[in-house]
Amino acid sequence: MNIAIVGTGYVGLVTGSCLAEIGHQVTCLDTDRNKVARMSSGISPIHEPGLEELMKKNIDEGKLFFTTDYNEGIRNAEVIYIAVGTPQNSDGTPDLTDVKQAARDIAVNINKNAIVVTKSTVSIGTTEYVKELIQSLINDEVKIDVVHNPEFLREGSAIHDTFYGDRIVIGAENHQASSVLKEINSAFGIPVFVTDIRNAEMIKYASNAFLATKISFINEIANICEKVDANVEEVAYGMGLDKRIGHHYLQAGIGYGGSCFPKDTSALVHLAGGVEHDFELLKAVIRVNNHQQISLVDKAKKRLGSLKGKKVAVLGLAYKPDTDDVREAASLVVVKRLLEESAFVTAFDPYATENAKQQLPKSVFYTHSIKNALDGADIAFILTEWDEIKRFSLSEYETLMKHAIVFDGRNCFPLEDVKDYNIEYYSIGRQTIL
Ligand code: UDX
């Protein structure tokens, strides 16, 4: 099938590359000439395992194209995906500016019947609005159907999630449109759930809010475990053995970040408020997460009295491993607070340094090696569980740091291993090693 994708951010680029891989002709549209030129030669603007290989393969096979020419891309497409960003407005609602612009761009260039699919996470009713907007701008002879087909991709495993996801949700206004979407996705071999558009829009918000709730729940359990001398990892494992609970999203840590959970939980709270429902539970989930992100700095202050003038190594800046993304990462909150406390911060991340530089004050020093970050440091914070950080020898903390005091926000090391070294070790929901 001939497919156009408006927007080449995370979702658009991964979706486009994967749809090409299963045999579709895909044209990805973006207004940024430089970005399009680089993508056309197989260079991905984001760090995502396996993405460049997939892009290059499908470009070479003539199934994947990148262009700034919206007319060419949209004119020939049977199905047009909107995959632009929906960032958060200051009041927590999603900013639909780019979605509306994409709809206008489609209207200007469309010249035959087509299906328009919203892939971006959008507030309930937006997909119907997109239809009204496009229809109001085109002549009556061209008919469009709209579908909402939410993405459930995790950064760092987005390609895997596309090919091996648990379900594909298709929210369609009619049977014909849902059949086309089913046909497009059939080669993935993933169970499909067809529903109406509003249900599909809500499934996306509710799913992310539920996963965020699991994380805040286990983080609260972790905080209690620390006080009653229990171990959250054992507790989470024991809970997860119950199939009704499951093991996923019960990893306690320094809180959730990223481009989805923080944004989507806020959006759902506002959406509920807009229909006079006070979503108390989800508000608490967000409060718990905000508190969790800062909890390790509070522990460090309690331990050291003051952080003024302390040399602090920050290991990991990305909001999770295998991505260079720092959006809403705990690292941004932690590093800013450390600077407010007049500490000197040296940060290490294998991929996210450039993105972090855009978000953090200039006084942060960045290094390409864990060793350099730890050298002479008073304390270390571990904020992302990169393999490189998990594999780094504990003996080096002992030898490189002044007196090894480590605050591990991702429980990277088994307590039994830490006990073999002269390290003061604070982690999440587990016994402190002194
Ligand atoms: C998420 C959803 O999982 C995906 O379905 C959606 O479409 C986009 O948002 P993503 O943000 O890429 O994906 O990553 P995810 O792996 O879900 O992690 C989000 C955050 O939660 C990270 O900061 C991660 O460290 C944290 N997390 C996750 C935990 O703290 N504990 C867990 O058990 C799982």
Coordinates of C-alpha atoms and ligand atoms in Angstrom, one line a residue:
M1 CA 0.0 0.0 0.0
N2 CA 1.1 3.6 -0.7
I3 CA 1.5 5.4 2.7
A4 CA 2.6 8.9 3.6
I5 CA 3.7 9.8 7.1
V6 CA 3.6 13.4 8.3
G7 CA 6.3 14.0 10.9
T8 CA 9.6 12.1 11.3
G9 CA 10.0 12.2 15.1
Y10 CA 10.3 9.1 17.1
V11 CA 6.9 7.7 16.2
G12 CA 6.8 8.7 12.5
L13 CA 10.3 7.5 11.7
V14 CA 10.0 4.1 13.5
T15 CA 6.5 3.5 12.1
G16 CA 7.5 4.5 8.6
S17 CA 10.6 2.3 8.6
C18 CA 8.7 -0.7 10.0
L19 CA 5.8 -0.3 7.5
A20 CA 8.3 -0.3 4.7
E21 CA 10.0 -3.4 6.1
I22 CA 6.7 -5.3 5.8
G23 CA 6.4 -4.3 2.2
H24 CA 4.6 -1.0 1.9
Q25 CA 5.8 2.0 -0.1
V26 CA 6.3 4.7 2.5
T27 CA 7.1 8.4 2.1
C28 CA 8.0 10.3 5.2
L29 CA 7.4 14.0 5.2
D30 CA 9.1 16.7 7.1
T31 CA 9.7 20.4 6.6
D32 CA 13.3 20.3 7.8
R33 CA 15.5 20.1 4.7
N34 CA 18.7 19.1 6.5
K35 CA 17.0 16.4 8.5
V36 CA 15.4 15.0 5.3
A37 CA 18.7 15.0 3.5
R38 CA 20.4 13.1 6.3
M39 CA 17.5 10.6 6.7
S40 CA 17.5 10.0 2.9
S41 CA 21.1 8.8 3.3
G42 CA 20.1 6.5 6.1
I43 CA 21.1 8.7 9.1
S44 CA 18.7 8.6 11.9
P45 CA 18.2 11.9 13.9
I46 CA 17.6 9.8 17.1
H47 CA 19.5 7.0 18.8
E48 CA 17.3 3.9 18.6
P49 CA 18.8 0.4 18.3
G50 CA 18.3 -1.1 14.9
L51 CA 16.6 1.9 13.3
E52 CA 19.4 3.0 11.0
E53 CA 19.9 -0.5 9.7
L54 CA 16.2 -0.7 8.9
M55 CA 16.1 2.7 7.3
K56 CA 19.2 1.9 5.1
K57 CA 17.8 -1.5 4.0
N58 CA 14.4 -0.1 3.0
I59 CA 15.8 3.0 1.3
D60 CA 18.1 0.7 -0.8
E61 CA 15.2 -1.6 -1.6
G62 CA 13.2 1.5 -2.8
K63 CA 10.4 1.2 -0.3
L64 CA 11.3 4.1 2.0
F65 CA 11.5 7.8 0.9
F66 CA 12.0 11.1 2.7
T67 CA 11.0 14.4 1.3
T68 CA 10.0 17.9 2.1
D69 CA 7.6 17.9 -0.9
Y70 CA 4.2 17.4 0.8
N71 CA 2.4 17.5 -2.5
E72 CA 4.3 14.6 -3.9
G73 CA 4.0 12.5 -0.8
I74 CA 0.3 13.1 -0.1
R75 CA -1.0 13.1 -3.6
N76 CA 0.0 9.5 -4.2
A77 CA -0.9 8.1 -0.8
E78 CA -3.9 5.9 0.0
V79 CA -3.3 6.2 3.7
I80 CA -1.8 9.3 5.4
Y81 CA -0.5 9.0 9.0
I82 CA -0.2 12.1 11.2
A83 CA 2.7 11.4 13.5
V84 CA 3.7 14.9 14.7
G85 CA 4.5 15.8 18.3
T86 CA 1.8 16.7 20.8
P87 CA 3.9 18.4 23.5
Q88 CA 2.5 19.6 26.8
N89 CA 1.1 23.1 27.1
S90 CA 1.9 24.9 30.4
D91 CA -1.5 23.9 31.8
G92 CA -0.9 20.2 31.1
T93 CA -3.1 19.9 28.1
P94 CA -1.7 18.5 24.8
D95 CA -0.5 21.2 22.3
L96 CA -2.3 20.3 19.1
T97 CA -0.7 23.0 16.9
D98 CA 1.4 20.5 14.8
V99 CA -1.6 18.2 14.5
K100 CA -3.7 21.0 13.1
Q101 CA -0.9 22.1 10.8
A102 CA -0.5 18.5 9.5
A103 CA -4.3 18.4 8.8
R104 CA -4.1 21.7 6.9
D105 CA -1.1 20.4 4.9
I106 CA -3.0 17.3 4.1
A107 CA -6.0 19.3 3.0
V108 CA -3.9 21.5 0.7
N109 CA -2.3 18.6 -1.1
I110 CA -4.9 15.8 -1.1
N111 CA -6.6 15.1 -4.5
K112 CA -8.2 11.7 -4.1
N113 CA -10.0 9.7 -1.4
A114 CA -7.8 8.6 1.4
I115 CA -7.7 7.4 5.0
V116 CA -6.1 9.8 7.5
V117 CA -4.7 8.1 10.6
T118 CA -3.8 9.9 13.8
K119 CA -0.8 8.1 15.3
S120 CA 0.1 11.0 17.7
T121 CA -1.3 10.8 21.2
V122 CA -4.3 13.2 21.0
S123 CA -7.1 14.3 23.4
I124 CA -10.5 12.6 23.0
G125 CA -12.3 14.0 20.0
T126 CA -9.2 15.3 18.2
T127 CA -9.3 12.7 15.4
E128 CA -12.9 13.7 14.6
Y129 CA -11.8 17.3 14.7
V130 CA -9.0 16.5 12.2
K131 CA -11.6 15.1 9.9
E132 CA -13.9 18.2 10.2
L133 CA -10.9 20.5 9.6
I134 CA -9.7 18.6 6.5
Q135 CA -13.2 18.2 5.1
S136 CA -13.9 22.0 5.6
L137 CA -10.8 22.8 3.5
I138 CA -11.3 20.4 0.5
N139 CA -13.9 20.1 -2.2
D140 CA -16.8 17.6 -1.7
E141 CA -15.5 15.2 -4.3
V142 CA -12.6 14.1 -2.2
K143 CA -13.7 11.9 0.7
I144 CA -11.6 11.1 3.7
D145 CA -12.1 8.6 6.5
V146 CA -10.2 9.0 9.8
V147 CA -8.8 6.3 12.1
H148 CA -6.9 6.6 15.4
N149 CA -4.2 4.0 15.7
P150 CA -2.2 4.7 18.9
E151 CA 1.5 3.7 19.2
F152 CA 2.7 1.7 22.2
L153 CA 6.4 1.9 21.4
R154 CA 9.0 2.2 24.1
E155 CA 12.1 4.2 23.2
G156 CA 15.1 1.9 23.2
S157 CA 13.0 -1.1 22.0
A158 CA 10.7 0.6 19.5
I159 CA 11.5 -1.6 16.6
H160 CA 11.1 -4.8 18.7
D161 CA 7.8 -3.4 20.1
T162 CA 6.5 -2.7 16.6
F163 CA 7.1 -6.2 15.4
Y164 CA 6.2 -8.0 18.7
G165 CA 3.7 -5.7 20.4
D166 CA 0.9 -7.2 22.5
R167 CA -1.9 -5.6 20.4
I168 CA -2.7 -3.1 17.7
V169 CA -5.6 -0.8 18.5
I170 CA -7.6 0.5 15.6
G171 CA -10.3 3.1 16.3
A172 CA -12.3 3.6 13.2
E173 CA -15.5 5.3 12.1
N174 CA -16.5 2.6 9.7
H175 CA -15.8 -1.0 8.6
Q176 CA -14.1 0.0 5.4
A177 CA -11.5 2.1 7.2
S178 CA -10.7 -0.4 9.9
S179 CA -10.4 -3.2 7.2
V180 CA -7.7 -1.2 5.4
L181 CA -5.8 -0.6 8.6
K182 CA -6.0 -4.2 9.5
E183 CA -4.7 -5.1 6.1
I184 CA -1.8 -2.7 6.4
N185 CA -0.8 -4.2 9.7
S186 CA -1.5 -7.8 9.0
A187 CA 2.1 -8.8 8.3
F188 CA 3.1 -7.9 11.8
G189 CA 1.0 -10.9 13.0
I190 CA -0.1 -9.0 16.2
P191 CA -3.6 -9.3 17.6
V192 CA -5.8 -6.4 16.5
F193 CA -8.5 -4.8 18.6
V194 CA -11.0 -2.7 16.5
T195 CA -13.1 -0.2 18.4
D196 CA -14.4 3.3 17.8
I197 CA -12.3 6.4 17.6
R198 CA -12.9 7.8 21.0
N199 CA -12.3 4.5 22.7
A200 CA -9.0 4.2 20.9
E201 CA -7.9 7.7 21.9
M202 CA -8.8 6.8 25.6
I203 CA -7.1 3.4 25.4
K204 CA -3.8 5.2 24.8
Y205 CA -4.1 7.6 27.7
A206 CA -5.5 5.0 30.1
S207 CA -2.7 2.5 29.3
N208 CA 0.1 5.0 29.9
A209 CA -1.6 6.3 33.1
F210 CA -2.0 2.8 34.4
L211 CA 1.6 1.9 33.8
A212 CA 2.7 5.2 35.5
T213 CA 0.4 4.2 38.4
K214 CA 2.2 0.8 38.7
I215 CA 5.5 2.6 38.9
S216 CA 4.4 5.2 41.5
F217 CA 2.8 2.4 43.5
I218 CA 6.0 0.3 43.6
N219 CA 8.0 3.4 44.4
E220 CA 5.8 4.1 47.4
I221 CA 6.2 0.5 48.5
A222 CA 10.0 0.9 48.1
N223 CA 9.9 4.0 50.4
I224 CA 8.1 2.0 53.0
C225 CA 10.4 -1.0 52.5
E226 CA 13.4 1.2 53.4
K227 CA 11.8 2.0 56.7
V228 CA 10.7 -1.5 57.7
D229 CA 13.9 -3.2 56.5
A230 CA 12.3 -5.1 53.6
N231 CA 13.6 -5.4 50.1
V232 CA 11.4 -4.0 47.3
E233 CA 12.9 -6.3 44.6
E234 CA 11.9 -9.4 46.5
V235 CA 8.5 -7.8 47.3
A236 CA 7.9 -6.9 43.6
Y237 CA 8.9 -10.3 42.4
G238 CA 6.6 -12.0 44.9
M239 CA 3.8 -9.7 43.9
G240 CA 4.4 -10.3 40.2
L241 CA 4.1 -14.0 40.5
D242 CA 0.3 -13.4 40.8
K243 CA -0.7 -13.3 37.1
R244 CA -3.3 -10.7 37.9
I245 CA -0.5 -8.4 38.9
G246 CA 2.4 -9.5 36.6
H247 CA 6.1 -8.5 36.8
H248 CA 6.1 -5.6 34.3
Y249 CA 6.5 -2.0 35.4
L250 CA 7.2 -2.9 39.0
Q251 CA 10.8 -1.8 39.0
A252 CA 11.3 0.7 41.7
G253 CA 13.6 3.6 40.9
I254 CA 14.1 7.3 40.7
G255 CA 10.7 7.8 39.0
Y256 CA 9.4 7.7 35.5
G257 CA 10.4 10.2 32.8
G258 CA 10.3 10.4 29.0
S259 CA 8.1 12.0 26.4
C260 CA 5.0 10.0 27.3
F261 CA 4.2 9.1 30.9
P262 CA 4.6 12.6 32.4
K263 CA 2.8 14.3 29.5
D264 CA 0.0 11.7 29.2
T265 CA -0.8 11.6 32.9
S266 CA -1.1 15.4 33.1
A267 CA -3.2 15.4 30.0
L268 CA -5.6 12.8 31.4
V269 CA -5.9 14.7 34.7
H270 CA -6.8 17.8 32.7
L271 CA -9.1 15.9 30.4
A272 CA -11.0 14.6 33.5
G273 CA -11.1 18.0 35.0
G274 CA -12.6 19.4 31.8
V275 CA -15.6 17.1 32.3
E276 CA -15.8 17.9 36.0
H277 CA -14.1 14.7 37.3
D278 CA -11.4 15.1 39.8
F279 CA -8.9 12.3 38.9
E280 CA -7.5 12.1 42.5
L281 CA -5.7 8.8 42.0
L282 CA -3.7 10.0 39.0
K283 CA -2.9 13.3 40.6
A284 CA -1.3 11.3 43.5
V285 CA 0.6 9.2 41.0
I286 CA 2.2 12.4 39.5
R287 CA 2.9 13.9 43.0
V288 CA 4.6 10.6 44.1
N289 CA 6.7 10.7 40.9
N290 CA 7.8 14.3 41.4
H291 CA 8.8 13.4 45.0
Q292 CA 10.6 10.3 43.9
Q293 CA 12.8 12.1 41.4
I294 CA 14.2 14.3 44.2
S295 CA 14.3 11.7 46.9
L296 CA 18.0 10.7 46.4
V297 CA 19.2 14.3 46.7
D298 CA 17.2 14.6 50.0
K299 CA 19.0 11.5 51.2
A300 CA 22.4 12.9 50.2
K301 CA 21.7 16.1 52.0
K302 CA 20.6 14.2 55.1
R303 CA 23.8 12.1 55.0
L304 CA 26.2 15.0 54.3
G305 CA 24.5 17.9 55.9
S306 CA 25.3 20.2 53.0
L307 CA 26.3 19.6 49.4
K308 CA 28.0 22.9 49.1
G309 CA 31.3 22.5 47.2
K310 CA 31.0 18.7 47.0
K311 CA 32.2 17.1 43.8
V312 CA 29.3 15.0 42.5
A313 CA 29.5 12.3 39.8
V314 CA 26.2 11.9 37.9
L315 CA 26.1 8.6 36.0
G316 CA 23.3 8.5 33.4
L317 CA 21.3 11.4 32.0
A318 CA 18.8 9.6 29.7
Y319 CA 15.4 8.9 31.1
K320 CA 16.0 5.2 30.5
P321 CA 18.8 3.2 28.8
D322 CA 19.2 2.7 25.0
T323 CA 18.0 6.2 24.2
D324 CA 19.6 9.6 23.9
D325 CA 16.3 11.2 25.1
V326 CA 16.4 13.3 28.3
R327 CA 12.8 14.7 28.2
E328 CA 11.4 14.8 31.7
A329 CA 14.3 12.7 32.9
A330 CA 15.0 12.5 36.6
S331 CA 18.6 13.6 35.8
L332 CA 17.3 17.1 34.9
V333 CA 15.6 17.5 38.3
V334 CA 18.5 16.0 40.2
V335 CA 21.3 17.9 38.5
K336 CA 19.5 21.3 38.8
R337 CA 18.9 20.7 42.5
L338 CA 22.5 19.7 43.0
L339 CA 23.6 23.0 41.4
E340 CA 21.2 24.9 43.6
E341 CA 22.9 23.3 46.6
S342 CA 26.2 24.6 45.2
A343 CA 27.7 21.2 44.3
F344 CA 30.0 20.7 41.4
V345 CA 28.6 18.2 38.9
T346 CA 30.5 16.0 36.5
A347 CA 28.0 14.0 34.3
F348 CA 28.5 10.9 32.2
D349 CA 26.1 9.4 29.7
P350 CA 27.0 7.3 26.7
Y351 CA 24.5 8.9 24.3
A352 CA 22.4 11.6 26.0
T353 CA 25.1 14.3 26.7
E354 CA 24.3 16.5 23.8
N355 CA 20.6 16.6 24.5
A356 CA 21.2 17.2 28.2
K357 CA 23.4 20.2 27.4
Q358 CA 20.4 21.9 25.8
Q359 CA 18.4 21.5 29.1
L360 CA 20.9 21.9 31.9
P361 CA 22.8 25.0 33.2
K362 CA 26.3 25.7 31.6
S363 CA 28.1 25.0 34.9
V364 CA 27.7 21.2 34.5
F365 CA 30.9 19.5 33.3
Y366 CA 30.5 16.5 31.0
T367 CA 32.8 13.6 30.4
H368 CA 33.0 10.6 28.1
S369 CA 34.1 8.1 30.8
I370 CA 32.7 6.8 34.0
K371 CA 36.2 6.8 35.4
N372 CA 36.7 10.5 34.8
A373 CA 33.3 11.3 36.5
L374 CA 34.2 9.3 39.6
D375 CA 37.8 10.5 39.9
G376 CA 38.0 12.5 43.1
A377 CA 34.2 12.7 43.6
D378 CA 32.7 13.0 47.0
I379 CA 29.5 11.3 46.0
A380 CA 28.0 9.5 43.0
F381 CA 24.4 9.4 41.7
I382 CA 23.4 6.6 39.4
L383 CA 20.3 7.8 37.4
T384 CA 20.2 5.5 34.3
E385 CA 20.7 1.8 34.3
W386 CA 22.9 1.7 31.1
D387 CA 24.7 -1.7 30.7
E388 CA 28.0 0.2 30.7
I389 CA 27.2 1.6 34.2
K390 CA 25.9 -1.8 35.5
R391 CA 29.1 -3.5 34.3
F392 CA 31.5 -0.9 35.7
S393 CA 33.5 -2.5 38.5
L394 CA 32.6 -1.6 42.0
S395 CA 36.2 -1.7 43.0
E396 CA 36.8 1.4 40.9
Y397 CA 34.3 3.4 43.0
E398 CA 36.4 2.4 46.0
T399 CA 39.7 3.5 44.4
L400 CA 38.6 6.6 42.4
M401 CA 36.3 8.4 44.8
K402 CA 37.5 10.2 47.9
H403 CA 35.3 8.0 50.2
A404 CA 32.9 6.1 48.1
I405 CA 29.3 7.3 48.9
V406 CA 26.9 6.1 46.1
F407 CA 23.3 6.9 45.7
D408 CA 21.9 4.4 43.2
G409 CA 18.5 5.5 41.7
R410 CA 18.2 2.3 39.6
N411 CA 19.3 -0.5 41.9
C412 CA 22.1 -1.4 39.5
F413 CA 24.1 -3.6 41.8
P414 CA 23.1 -6.6 43.9
L415 CA 23.5 -5.8 47.6
E416 CA 25.6 -8.9 48.1
D417 CA 28.2 -7.6 45.6
V418 CA 28.4 -4.2 47.2
K419 CA 29.1 -5.7 50.6
D420 CA 32.4 -6.9 49.3
Y421 CA 33.7 -3.3 48.9
N422 CA 34.3 -0.3 51.1
I423 CA 31.3 1.6 49.6
E424 CA 28.5 3.4 51.4
Y425 CA 25.6 2.5 49.2
Y426 CA 22.1 3.9 49.2
S427 CA 19.6 2.5 46.7
I428 CA 15.8 2.4 46.3
G429 CA 13.7 0.3 48.6
R430 CA 16.6 -1.8 49.8
Q431 CA 18.9 -1.9 52.9
T432 CA 21.6 0.8 53.1
I433 CA 25.1 -0.7 53.0
L434 CA 27.4 1.2 55.4
Ligands
UDX1 C1 6.2 4.6 27.2 C2 5.2 3.4 27.1 O1 5.7 2.2 27.7 C3 4.8 3.2 25.6 O2 3.9 2.1 25.5 C4 4.2 4.5 25.1 O3 3.7 4.4 23.9 C5 5.3 5.6 25.2 O4 5.6 5.7 26.6 P1 8.7 4.9 27.0 O5 8.5 6.2 27.7 O6 9.6 5.0 25.8 O7 7.4 4.2 26.6 O8 9.5 4.0 28.0 P2 9.2 3.0 29.2 O9 10.1 1.8 29.0 O10 7.7 2.7 29.3 O11 9.7 3.8 30.5 C6 9.1 5.0 30.9 C7 9.7 5.5 32.2 O12 9.3 4.6 33.3 C8 11.3 5.4 32.2 O13 11.8 6.6 32.9 C9 11.6 4.2 33.0 O14 12.9 4.3 33.7 C10 10.5 4.2 34.0 N1 10.1 2.8 34.5 C11 9.7 1.9 33.7 C12 10.3 2.6 35.9 O15 10.8 3.4 36.7 N2 10.0 1.3 36.4 C13 9.5 0.3 35.6 O16 9.2 -0.8 36.1 C14 9.3 0.6 34.2

